[in-house]
XYZ file of C-alpha atoms in Angstrom:
740
model
C 0.000 0.000 0.000
C 1.024 3.640 -0.458
C 2.240 4.722 2.986
C 1.677 8.410 2.212
C -1.768 8.216 0.647
C -3.821 9.059 3.761
C -1.563 11.854 5.073
C -1.997 15.620 4.780
C 0.899 17.729 3.387
C 2.368 18.533 6.805
C 2.211 14.884 7.872
C 3.824 13.796 4.597
C 6.626 16.303 5.158
C 7.308 14.812 8.579
C 7.133 11.182 7.462
C 9.420 11.665 4.451
C 11.909 13.981 6.142
C 15.436 12.804 5.425
C 18.108 11.868 7.929
C 19.418 13.819 10.872
C 17.564 15.312 13.841
C 13.889 16.169 13.272
C 11.526 18.021 15.618
C 7.800 17.652 14.943
C 5.568 19.996 16.964
C 2.146 18.365 16.861
C -0.926 20.222 18.047
C -3.694 18.252 19.817
C -5.627 15.906 17.558
C -3.188 16.463 14.676
C -2.381 12.794 14.143
C 1.008 12.477 15.845
C 0.581 8.724 16.342
C -0.193 8.393 12.650
C 2.953 10.353 11.806
C 5.110 8.197 14.076
C 3.744 4.901 12.763
C 3.989 6.003 9.153
C 7.517 7.281 9.767
C 8.582 3.857 11.047
C 6.896 2.163 8.093
C 8.531 4.625 5.684
C 11.992 4.019 7.138
C 11.553 0.252 6.782
C 9.781 0.203 3.409
C 11.396 3.118 1.560
C 14.800 3.484 3.200
C 15.430 -0.243 3.593
C 16.182 -0.149 7.321
C 15.645 -3.403 9.237
C 13.332 -3.165 12.302
C 16.322 -4.477 14.302
C 17.947 -1.054 13.851
C 14.956 1.004 15.065
C 14.174 2.208 18.577
C 10.762 3.780 19.271
C 9.874 5.212 22.685
C 6.396 5.966 24.044
C 5.027 6.973 27.444
C 2.349 4.291 27.944
C 2.145 0.588 27.218
C -1.168 1.232 25.496
C 0.484 3.654 23.053
C 3.282 1.163 22.392
C 0.831 -1.645 21.589
C -1.184 0.623 19.335
C 1.915 1.816 17.488
C 3.209 -1.715 16.935
C -0.167 -2.902 15.638
C -0.490 0.019 13.217
C 3.022 -0.357 11.798
C 2.638 -4.103 11.294
C -0.637 -3.481 9.498
C 0.992 -0.851 7.256
C 3.901 -3.138 6.384
C 2.000 -6.432 6.516
C 4.856 -7.956 8.489
C 6.068 -8.437 12.076
C 8.585 -5.964 13.502
C 11.218 -8.562 14.423
C 14.027 -7.158 16.546
C 12.625 -3.659 16.889
C 12.746 -2.085 20.346
C 9.394 -0.450 21.000
C 8.044 0.499 24.422
C 8.011 2.979 27.256
C 11.184 4.552 28.592
C 10.970 2.371 31.682
C 10.307 -0.847 29.773
C 13.202 -0.223 27.380
C 15.543 0.648 30.240
C 14.473 -2.482 32.160
C 15.275 -4.537 29.061
C 18.664 -2.851 28.720
C 19.539 -3.409 32.390
C 18.607 -7.105 32.313
C 20.736 -7.601 29.188
C 23.727 -5.819 30.649
C 23.435 -6.805 34.319
C 27.086 -7.936 34.331
C 28.025 -4.255 34.362
C 25.710 -3.461 37.286
C 25.661 -4.017 41.066
C 22.495 -6.161 40.942
C 21.404 -9.387 39.252
C 19.382 -9.629 36.051
C 16.348 -10.964 37.962
C 15.966 -7.688 39.864
C 12.472 -6.666 40.948
C 10.893 -3.297 40.292
C 9.462 -1.794 43.466
C 6.160 0.029 43.135
C 5.437 3.329 44.884
C 4.102 1.734 48.077
C 7.158 -0.493 48.310
C 9.449 2.479 47.739
C 7.850 4.454 50.558
C 8.091 1.396 52.828
C 11.792 1.196 52.063
C 12.224 4.915 52.810
C 10.547 4.273 56.171
C 13.011 1.445 56.790
C 15.934 3.753 55.920
C 14.626 6.424 58.309
C 14.306 3.806 61.059
C 17.799 2.426 60.388
C 19.233 5.930 60.836
C 17.322 6.415 64.129
C 15.371 9.342 62.721
C 11.820 10.425 63.531
C 9.218 9.973 60.786
C 7.364 12.981 62.161
C 10.306 15.219 61.251
C 11.136 13.459 57.991
C 7.876 12.367 56.411
C 8.512 9.303 54.203
C 6.415 10.529 51.275
C 8.190 13.900 51.225
C 11.616 12.272 51.483
C 10.693 9.834 48.716
C 9.667 12.790 46.531
C 13.003 14.515 47.162
C 14.905 11.342 46.253
C 12.858 10.910 43.076
C 13.513 14.506 42.030
C 17.240 14.017 42.612
C 17.332 10.880 40.469
C 15.418 12.548 37.639
C 18.062 15.272 37.671
C 20.942 12.757 37.616
C 21.936 13.484 41.224
C 23.424 10.530 43.131
C 23.473 10.315 46.956
C 27.054 11.555 47.135
C 26.216 14.561 44.955
C 23.064 15.610 46.812
C 23.247 19.335 47.552
C 23.142 20.065 51.285
C 22.251 23.700 51.836
C 20.758 22.920 55.247
C 20.861 20.295 57.974
C 17.616 18.828 56.609
C 19.236 18.400 53.176
C 22.167 16.618 54.821
C 19.786 14.210 56.562
C 17.858 13.547 53.334
C 21.180 12.775 51.634
C 21.875 10.156 54.325
C 18.398 8.653 53.937
C 18.880 8.614 50.159
C 22.167 6.734 50.569
C 20.648 4.189 52.962
C 17.610 3.795 50.700
C 19.867 2.870 47.784
C 21.733 0.378 49.949
C 18.440 -1.278 50.882
C 17.366 -1.429 47.227
C 20.585 -3.230 46.298
C 20.261 -5.557 49.303
C 16.824 -6.506 47.984
C 18.141 -6.901 44.429
C 15.599 -4.259 43.517
C 15.250 -0.953 41.706
C 12.605 1.743 41.744
C 11.060 3.402 38.681
C 13.584 6.238 38.717
C 16.449 3.756 39.002
C 15.450 2.126 35.731
C 16.295 5.391 33.981
C 19.203 6.431 36.190
C 21.020 3.085 36.045
C 20.486 2.912 32.276
C 22.010 6.369 31.908
C 24.966 5.469 34.137
C 25.446 2.226 32.229
C 25.814 4.098 28.941
C 27.634 7.076 30.443
C 30.304 4.990 32.203
C 30.817 2.356 29.473
C 31.797 4.131 26.212
C 32.164 0.890 24.241
C 28.726 -0.312 25.308
C 27.249 3.090 24.527
C 28.714 3.060 21.037
C 27.479 -0.489 20.429
C 23.862 0.478 21.145
C 24.178 3.813 19.347
C 25.498 1.998 16.258
C 22.685 -0.528 16.420
C 19.868 2.035 16.602
C 20.108 3.814 13.265
C 16.776 5.543 13.846
C 15.450 6.691 17.218
C 11.830 7.908 17.404
C 10.213 9.482 20.472
C 6.568 10.180 21.283
C 5.370 12.872 23.769
C 8.791 14.480 23.775
C 7.535 17.429 25.843
C 7.050 15.066 28.798
C 10.668 13.925 28.978
C 12.806 14.788 31.988
C 16.547 15.408 32.148
C 17.627 11.775 32.514
C 15.354 10.698 29.631
C 16.735 13.486 27.450
C 20.319 12.427 28.163
C 19.471 8.771 27.512
C 18.146 9.711 24.082
C 21.311 11.695 23.344
C 23.428 8.639 24.159
C 21.326 6.192 22.152
C 21.259 8.429 19.071
C 24.845 9.672 19.377
C 26.312 7.708 16.446
C 23.792 8.129 13.606
C 22.077 11.310 14.872
C 18.816 10.180 13.283
C 16.564 11.215 16.135
C 12.913 11.966 15.345
C 10.939 13.526 18.214
C 7.237 14.388 18.272
C 5.772 16.619 20.944
C 3.999 19.808 21.854
C 5.253 22.114 24.582
C 1.659 23.351 24.977
C 0.681 19.910 26.293
C 3.474 19.516 28.838
C 1.550 18.942 32.092
C 3.793 16.706 34.200
C 6.224 19.232 35.686
C 5.367 17.861 39.145
C 6.939 14.517 38.250
C 10.017 15.917 36.536
C 8.852 16.530 32.946
C 10.507 19.589 31.410
C 8.923 21.263 28.381
C 12.197 23.135 27.927
C 13.652 19.940 26.460
C 11.967 21.056 23.237
C 14.118 24.197 23.287
C 17.190 22.195 24.347
C 16.691 19.975 21.329
C 16.824 22.990 19.021
C 19.940 24.241 20.816
C 21.733 20.865 20.825
C 20.775 20.156 17.216
C 20.914 23.567 15.493
C 20.483 21.989 12.046
C 17.381 20.037 13.054
C 14.352 20.179 10.779
C 11.303 21.705 12.475
C 7.853 20.706 11.237
C 4.461 21.899 12.558
C 1.306 19.757 12.550
C -1.651 22.159 12.787
C -4.508 20.271 11.124
C -6.814 19.025 13.884
C -9.005 15.968 13.234
C -10.778 15.906 16.610
C -12.484 19.146 17.595
C -14.738 21.824 16.155
C -13.181 25.173 15.270
C -14.944 26.801 18.228
C -13.224 24.465 20.673
C -9.872 25.023 18.970
C -10.229 28.817 18.934
C -11.045 28.814 22.639
C -8.064 26.594 23.424
C -5.666 28.719 21.371
C -6.945 31.869 23.094
C -6.099 30.350 26.467
C -2.689 28.885 25.649
C -1.669 31.951 23.656
C -1.021 33.818 26.916
C 1.902 31.521 27.733
C 5.282 32.899 26.750
C 7.602 29.910 26.224
C 6.001 28.260 23.224
C 5.898 28.007 19.442
C 2.698 29.624 18.087
C 0.407 27.289 16.142
C -2.754 27.861 14.122
C -5.024 24.916 14.808
C -7.478 24.219 11.986
C -10.474 21.914 12.166
C -11.464 19.704 9.261
C -14.485 20.865 7.179
C -16.624 17.926 8.347
C -16.557 19.215 11.934
C -17.156 22.837 10.994
C -17.514 25.739 13.408
C -19.537 23.718 15.930
C -21.684 24.710 18.908
C -20.734 27.593 21.146
C -19.184 26.774 24.501
C -21.597 26.688 27.429
C -20.375 28.434 30.569
C -22.486 27.720 33.637
C -22.257 29.101 37.158
C -24.077 27.135 39.839
C -25.258 28.476 43.157
C -22.872 26.128 44.993
C -20.750 23.007 44.477
C -23.706 20.650 45.045
C -25.705 22.440 42.356
C -22.637 22.324 40.115
C -22.594 18.516 40.265
C -26.358 18.319 39.821
C -26.213 20.510 36.716
C -23.645 18.206 35.119
C -25.675 15.049 35.729
C -28.975 16.602 34.656
C -27.450 17.992 31.459
C -25.908 14.624 30.588
C -29.263 12.934 31.158
C -31.025 15.467 28.915
C -28.494 14.970 26.123
C -28.831 11.186 26.353
C -32.644 11.462 26.343
C -32.444 13.608 23.198
C -31.052 10.594 21.348
C -28.056 12.519 20.013
C -25.518 11.070 22.469
C -24.837 7.854 24.359
C -23.536 7.434 27.908
C -19.982 6.737 26.825
C -19.786 10.023 24.901
C -19.315 12.101 28.063
C -16.345 13.012 30.210
C -16.426 15.035 33.425
C -13.013 16.491 34.219
C -11.633 18.240 37.279
C -8.311 19.483 38.636
C -7.925 17.108 41.589
C -9.291 13.665 42.465
C -10.918 15.042 45.602
C -13.367 16.991 43.426
C -14.912 13.763 42.150
C -16.838 13.036 45.360
C -19.780 15.404 44.839
C -19.987 14.503 41.151
C -20.068 10.811 42.070
C -22.802 11.438 44.621
C -24.878 13.278 42.011
C -24.565 10.330 39.617
C -25.505 7.893 42.387
C -28.567 9.905 43.428
C -29.680 10.039 39.802
C -29.193 6.294 39.423
C -26.895 6.896 36.463
C -23.885 4.612 35.909
C -20.416 6.161 35.574
C -16.767 5.153 35.271
C -14.217 6.617 37.665
C -10.609 6.902 36.540
C -7.872 7.492 39.063
C -9.554 6.130 42.202
C -7.868 3.196 43.864
C -6.083 1.463 41.060
C -6.670 -2.228 40.503
C -3.013 -2.961 41.174
C -3.149 -1.017 44.417
C -5.807 -3.208 46.033
C -4.747 -5.272 49.011
C -5.495 -8.715 47.627
C -3.868 -7.930 44.275
C -0.724 -6.619 45.979
C -0.619 -9.774 48.140
C -0.561 -12.079 45.109
C 1.981 -9.911 43.293
C 4.195 -9.974 46.398
C 4.085 -13.793 46.449
C 5.084 -13.927 42.784
C 7.859 -11.355 43.255
C 9.234 -13.290 46.202
C 9.254 -16.514 44.186
C 11.243 -14.854 41.412
C 13.559 -13.041 43.788
C 13.806 -14.471 47.344
C 15.980 -11.478 48.295
C 12.954 -9.169 47.959
C 12.539 -8.283 51.634
C 9.643 -5.887 51.035
C 7.518 -8.621 49.443
C 8.573 -11.100 52.129
C 7.472 -8.770 54.921
C 4.111 -8.316 53.213
C 3.195 -12.013 52.886
C 5.202 -13.849 55.525
C 2.110 -13.909 57.749
C -0.604 -13.454 55.079
C -2.817 -15.403 55.465
C -2.006 -15.596 59.197
C 0.290 -18.524 59.924
C 1.413 -17.610 63.459
C 4.660 -15.875 62.515
C 4.905 -12.877 64.836
C 7.021 -9.722 64.789
C 9.626 -11.163 67.179
C 10.141 -14.223 64.969
C 10.490 -11.967 61.921
C 13.088 -9.894 63.818
C 15.092 -13.037 64.609
C 14.856 -14.030 60.948
C 16.255 -10.659 59.848
C 19.057 -10.869 62.396
C 20.018 -14.372 61.248
C 20.098 -13.166 57.637
C 22.289 -10.170 58.526
C 24.769 -12.329 60.458
C 25.011 -14.766 57.545
C 25.168 -11.904 54.998
C 22.333 -13.381 52.963
C 18.706 -12.449 52.462
C 15.907 -13.424 54.827
C 14.284 -15.293 51.944
C 17.365 -17.474 51.527
C 17.350 -18.272 55.256
C 13.694 -19.277 54.941
C 14.373 -21.519 51.971
C 17.303 -23.175 53.779
C 14.982 -23.890 56.715
C 12.457 -25.258 54.250
C 14.945 -27.531 52.518
C 16.803 -28.844 55.607
C 14.434 -28.390 58.556
C 16.227 -29.031 61.863
C 19.453 -29.762 59.962
C 19.592 -26.140 58.830
C 22.423 -24.084 60.280
C 19.883 -21.409 61.147
C 17.476 -23.552 63.177
C 19.150 -22.644 66.447
C 18.692 -18.923 65.847
C 15.048 -19.227 66.865
C 13.916 -19.961 70.382
C 10.511 -20.653 68.957
C 8.831 -20.190 65.613
C 11.394 -22.241 63.702
C 8.781 -24.825 62.705
C 6.453 -22.148 61.352
C 9.271 -20.523 59.377
C 10.359 -23.898 58.013
C 6.819 -24.675 56.838
C 6.581 -21.392 54.972
C 10.151 -21.778 53.730
C 9.267 -25.189 52.327
C 6.386 -23.681 50.358
C 8.588 -20.862 49.079
C 11.382 -23.242 48.083
C 8.947 -25.506 46.244
C 7.366 -22.580 44.358
C 10.792 -21.207 43.505
C 11.968 -24.572 42.124
C 8.813 -24.970 40.040
C 8.680 -21.405 38.680
C 10.862 -22.078 35.630
C 9.072 -25.258 34.535
C 5.475 -24.715 35.644
C 3.129 -22.572 33.483
C 2.376 -19.271 35.178
C -1.388 -19.908 35.679
C -0.594 -23.234 37.368
C 1.925 -21.547 39.641
C -0.694 -18.948 40.479
C -3.222 -21.645 41.388
C -0.593 -23.486 43.409
C -0.044 -20.418 45.590
C -3.780 -19.990 46.121
C -4.166 -23.649 47.057
C -1.117 -23.899 49.339
C -1.962 -20.719 51.237
C -5.743 -21.280 51.416
C -6.015 -17.707 50.163
C -9.640 -18.098 49.029
C -10.742 -18.971 52.554
C -8.775 -16.008 53.831
C -9.979 -13.362 51.414
C -13.609 -14.372 50.872
C -15.488 -13.987 54.136
C -18.903 -14.571 52.546
C -19.736 -10.883 52.268
C -20.230 -8.933 49.059
C -16.929 -7.186 49.735
C -15.210 -10.519 50.211
C -16.542 -11.816 46.914
C -15.350 -8.604 45.268
C -11.858 -9.199 46.637
C -11.862 -12.747 45.294
C -13.025 -11.461 41.889
C -10.026 -9.133 41.857
C -7.724 -12.111 42.480
C -9.401 -13.967 39.631
C -8.945 -10.966 37.361
C -5.224 -11.028 38.080
C -5.248 -14.762 37.369
C -6.903 -14.081 33.983
C -4.101 -11.673 33.190
C -1.563 -14.373 34.088
C -2.933 -16.529 31.259
C -1.864 -13.847 28.776
C 1.718 -14.367 29.940
C 1.595 -18.157 29.973
C 4.247 -18.381 27.248
C 6.361 -15.436 28.421
C 6.910 -16.456 32.009
C 6.917 -14.957 35.480
C 9.571 -12.299 34.874
C 7.698 -10.746 31.925
C 4.433 -10.865 33.856
C 5.850 -9.001 36.841
C 7.611 -6.451 34.685
C 4.374 -5.730 32.839
C 2.569 -5.217 36.159
C 5.273 -2.926 37.487
C 5.303 -0.724 34.415
C 1.565 -0.388 33.865
C 0.380 3.249 33.962
C -2.908 4.875 34.955
C -3.721 5.558 31.325
C -3.247 1.899 30.537
C -6.223 1.178 32.798
C -8.629 3.661 31.195
C -11.471 1.664 29.588
C -11.170 1.362 25.842
C -14.890 1.810 25.246
C -16.867 3.199 28.124
C -20.638 2.801 28.012
C -21.114 5.351 30.774
C -19.823 8.881 31.482
C -16.168 8.915 32.496
C -15.007 10.891 35.537
C -11.325 11.786 35.562
C -8.740 14.462 36.268
C -7.411 16.596 33.442
C -4.029 14.943 33.953
C -5.591 11.515 33.373
C -7.391 12.808 30.270
C -4.152 13.321 28.350
C -4.300 11.417 25.067
C -8.065 10.791 25.284
C -11.029 12.365 23.487
C -14.785 12.545 24.057
C -17.709 13.964 22.048
C -18.875 15.983 25.067
C -16.632 17.333 27.829
C -17.583 18.997 31.113
C -14.825 20.746 33.061
C -15.947 21.560 36.598
C -14.441 23.555 39.445
C -13.374 26.512 37.301
C -12.553 28.807 40.196
C -9.306 30.512 41.079
C -7.649 28.271 43.651
C -8.947 25.125 41.981
C -8.181 25.829 38.318
C -5.639 27.345 38.348
C -4.563 25.601 41.543
C -3.929 27.744 44.602
C -0.184 27.050 44.595
C 0.149 28.544 41.108
C -1.347 31.935 41.916
C 1.999 33.467 42.889
C 4.301 31.320 40.726
C 4.605 32.240 37.012
C 6.061 28.832 36.054
C 3.270 26.989 37.853
C 0.695 29.293 36.290
C 1.919 28.440 32.786
C 1.713 24.754 33.700
C -1.889 25.230 34.890
C -2.734 27.006 31.650
C -1.294 24.087 29.673
C -3.369 21.689 31.761
C -6.545 23.630 31.031
C -5.583 23.653 27.342
C -5.284 19.854 27.411
C -8.705 19.592 29.045
C -10.330 21.877 26.459
C -8.864 20.000 23.510
C -10.286 16.651 24.652
C -13.729 17.833 23.456
C -14.848 16.833 19.978
C -18.297 18.417 19.630
C -19.480 20.120 22.806
C -17.742 21.802 25.705
C -19.246 22.823 29.063
C -17.250 24.964 31.498
C -18.768 24.899 34.972
C -18.095 26.651 38.269
C -19.808 27.362 41.598
C -20.385 30.724 43.215
C -19.824 29.133 46.631
C -18.037 26.019 47.822
C -18.447 24.196 51.091
C -15.378 23.936 53.288
C -15.308 22.567 56.818
C -19.083 22.739 57.006
C -19.403 26.380 55.890
C -19.680 28.046 52.498
C -16.953 30.228 51.059
C -17.359 32.639 48.165
C -15.325 31.599 45.148
C -13.716 33.613 42.367
C -14.130 32.656 38.695
C -11.073 31.112 37.081
C -9.003 33.743 35.308
C -8.713 31.302 32.400
C -12.396 31.782 31.571
C -11.748 35.445 30.798
C -9.262 34.420 28.104
C -12.022 32.871 25.986
C -13.502 35.416 23.512
C -17.146 36.368 24.054
C -18.175 35.315 20.564
C -17.291 31.693 21.368
C -19.375 31.531 24.553
C -23.005 30.761 25.100
C -23.526 32.070 28.604
C -26.001 30.117 30.679
C -25.400 31.275 34.198
C -27.389 31.129 37.414
C -26.085 33.319 40.179
C -27.264 33.337 43.828
C -28.417 36.689 45.127
C -28.646 37.711 48.748
C -32.407 37.604 48.437
C -32.274 33.983 47.459
C -33.326 34.554 43.829
C -31.372 33.941 40.628
C -30.091 36.183 37.869
C -30.827 35.181 34.299
C -27.803 36.142 32.259
C -24.168 36.790 32.889
C -22.304 39.897 31.739
C -18.685 38.645 31.806
C -16.948 41.979 31.265
C -19.154 43.884 33.660
C -18.775 41.436 36.504
C -15.151 40.388 36.052
C -13.464 43.582 34.934
C -10.872 43.929 32.205
C -7.673 42.603 33.791
C -6.282 39.097 34.106
C -5.104 39.350 37.685
C -6.925 37.777 40.628
C -10.499 39.032 40.215
C -13.414 39.550 42.554
C -16.878 38.353 41.666
C -19.905 40.029 43.220
C -23.567 39.215 42.757
C -24.949 41.809 43.180
C -22.116 44.435 43.344
C -21.704 46.036 46.774
C -23.431 49.321 47.341
C -20.169 51.180 47.611
C -18.472 50.178 44.399
C -15.639 52.723 44.353
C -12.243 51.007 43.917
C -10.115 50.407 47.014
C -6.694 51.976 46.589
C -5.219 51.600 50.098
C -4.478 48.439 52.045
C -6.302 48.119 55.331
C -4.848 44.794 56.394
C -1.154 44.083 56.924
C 0.904 40.964 57.831
C 0.786 39.868 61.514
C -2.497 41.685 62.210
C -4.995 39.726 64.309
C -8.471 39.690 62.760
C -11.895 38.260 63.563
C -14.269 36.598 61.052
C -17.913 36.066 61.978
C -17.797 32.368 60.969
C -14.192 31.231 61.332
C -13.240 33.239 64.378
C -9.794 34.625 65.099
C -6.882 34.529 62.692
C -3.660 36.246 61.664
C -3.042 38.088 58.380
C -0.267 36.454 56.343
C -0.353 38.734 53.296
C -2.488 41.382 51.621
C -2.536 43.054 48.196
C -4.653 45.393 46.061
C -6.034 43.662 42.966
C -8.822 44.755 40.635
C -10.003 47.551 42.866
C -10.268 45.445 45.998
C -8.036 44.097 48.708
C -7.208 40.367 48.717
C -6.233 39.121 52.181
C -4.505 35.835 53.110
C -5.440 34.774 56.655
C -4.402 31.827 58.799
C -7.383 31.022 61.038
C -7.000 28.991 64.204
C -10.135 26.988 63.427
C -9.930 26.204 59.696
C -6.401 27.117 58.609
C -5.512 29.168 55.508
C -8.118 31.279 53.667
C -7.805 33.771 50.801
C -10.524 36.413 51.173
C -11.867 39.461 49.341
C -11.855 42.258 51.901
C -15.107 43.915 50.809
C -16.989 40.639 51.225
C -15.256 39.124 54.246
C -16.012 41.875 56.811
C -12.873 41.168 58.803
C -12.638 42.981 62.133
C -9.145 44.073 63.172
C -8.647 43.107 66.809
C -4.875 43.688 67.040
C -2.566 45.795 64.877
C 0.570 44.301 63.372
C 3.400 43.627 65.810
């Protein structure tokens, strides 16, 4: 078939671009996956390059599977020898192949987030530190950030005593990982980089092999990923990256949109190609999105064009509810009306929000209406207790040195092994300089003849019984099909009797175990190691239903890469969207604007932007301020449909955006109706360290105050409810003590 026949001129330019570095800036819905797949097919078919010499990197397993399927269909052949997968999957493959150069064995396990935090806790305990002063999650975040920036424990910057302590925890954490023959997600990248950085011959061998390197979602790469790509493409320099700095929304986990600019700096002769033809959204949606993102400074301007079939489309509906409960009710009622009209089905809808916590009221509204929905980003399947138990058993079988997994299942289901016995087991392992799992297996193999039997005053029999099971599973793992091994564990541990207590919840837990078992059948021919690696590397987006038959509830972060005929974005208030932490941080504000842009461009036909005049907090209602991003959308694109609560309890009919918001883009006040004295405030009344009294929240202290949009915005720390940002003319704060 003609590989270029179904491509537009810009896509053809990208696919047929010659050799050397190529940067493709692809707007939302512009067919970047199509360009990548056709580029691979073109390189194989037209340039005569064997798949063995191609490396293609994606950010989700789902995207990798889709890309492989599309290319094979285009070429009508299997991609034998091609490396295609996520950064983490490719790095895991590299590390297992080259484990001789590394301080851990090729059968290393990949610790998930919970396991990583548990290991941080262990490191804190080993160093006799207090978890209250060094919170494990915060320390884990600092370690992750360091790794993503190529900072090793010995290079950790210590500007304060706290930094020095974190450096020590980081060092101990890495020691524990190695002792467990394990790595975390960040290690997969960091060790791969070090492997190539410190072994020039090995680096050249891989760089020579990969004649063409292709990268999806380039804007989401971090520093270590960027450097890995430089190493792997260093010989041929045929690196083809596709991305869009406007859709970079993962700064919080290390992604750096500036890598797009670095690419242009590091490869000054790189070809730069824009994809601006959008195949997803109406022109109205695109114009609104461009108006919002256009206020960001560090970007390449793009003119997004819809296809004629989609046309101009419906105007955007902006709705203001009386409060957050009414906001959720409006969404559900509108969805029901659109379904009843016969123009849409349940799976056509998405309800998006800034944070997971915002889903609760929306969920309640769906439940009260008796309408089914799908929730993305709640407790993940792989995070459920029973699923983690079975995964821990399998990890321990593959790698008996995995102390984290051992600690999880050594007494699950309960087999009488107490904390003191576990402590003795750990001590015996330390004295023998082997893992606790190996001590267990020795007890299992030899019983009373084991050299370690005498280390236990009691409990040796119980340990030997479990050790015998573990040793048997371990011996059978290489010859027994994975589903049979799975069933063997269930049978030997009586896990069904343990997990299913006869209740509906118990049956649900057992169904989750069975679902994991069904997945094991898919890896029957690939073995335990591949199965566990797949589980460890699965992402949230990989769990999003392919075809939902009900409205989907999800965060805007989780919506990346998805599309829906009808999109509702709720919670469009300053402090929620953009998030409160971005209000005084220009970099964070640009990130929030990009996130909103991603949310807008998920909509294909209709877009609803929803907010609440008041939101409940700690049992009381607080006035909210419309998101400044709404003001960026031109009036001609908006169909205003706003209800606004008045003091009298009635509702206004229409919404005059300019009149009520003002002309600026700073933090705005929103008054319905305007106060009687509407003259602008030009002098600050409140100053830091003042003590003030609020009629609802009681006494508090002023943290900051500023004049914005003709009013005074006051930040107050209340003793009863904590931090509040208030509009002075509405809050009626009484000064009870001047600043100190």
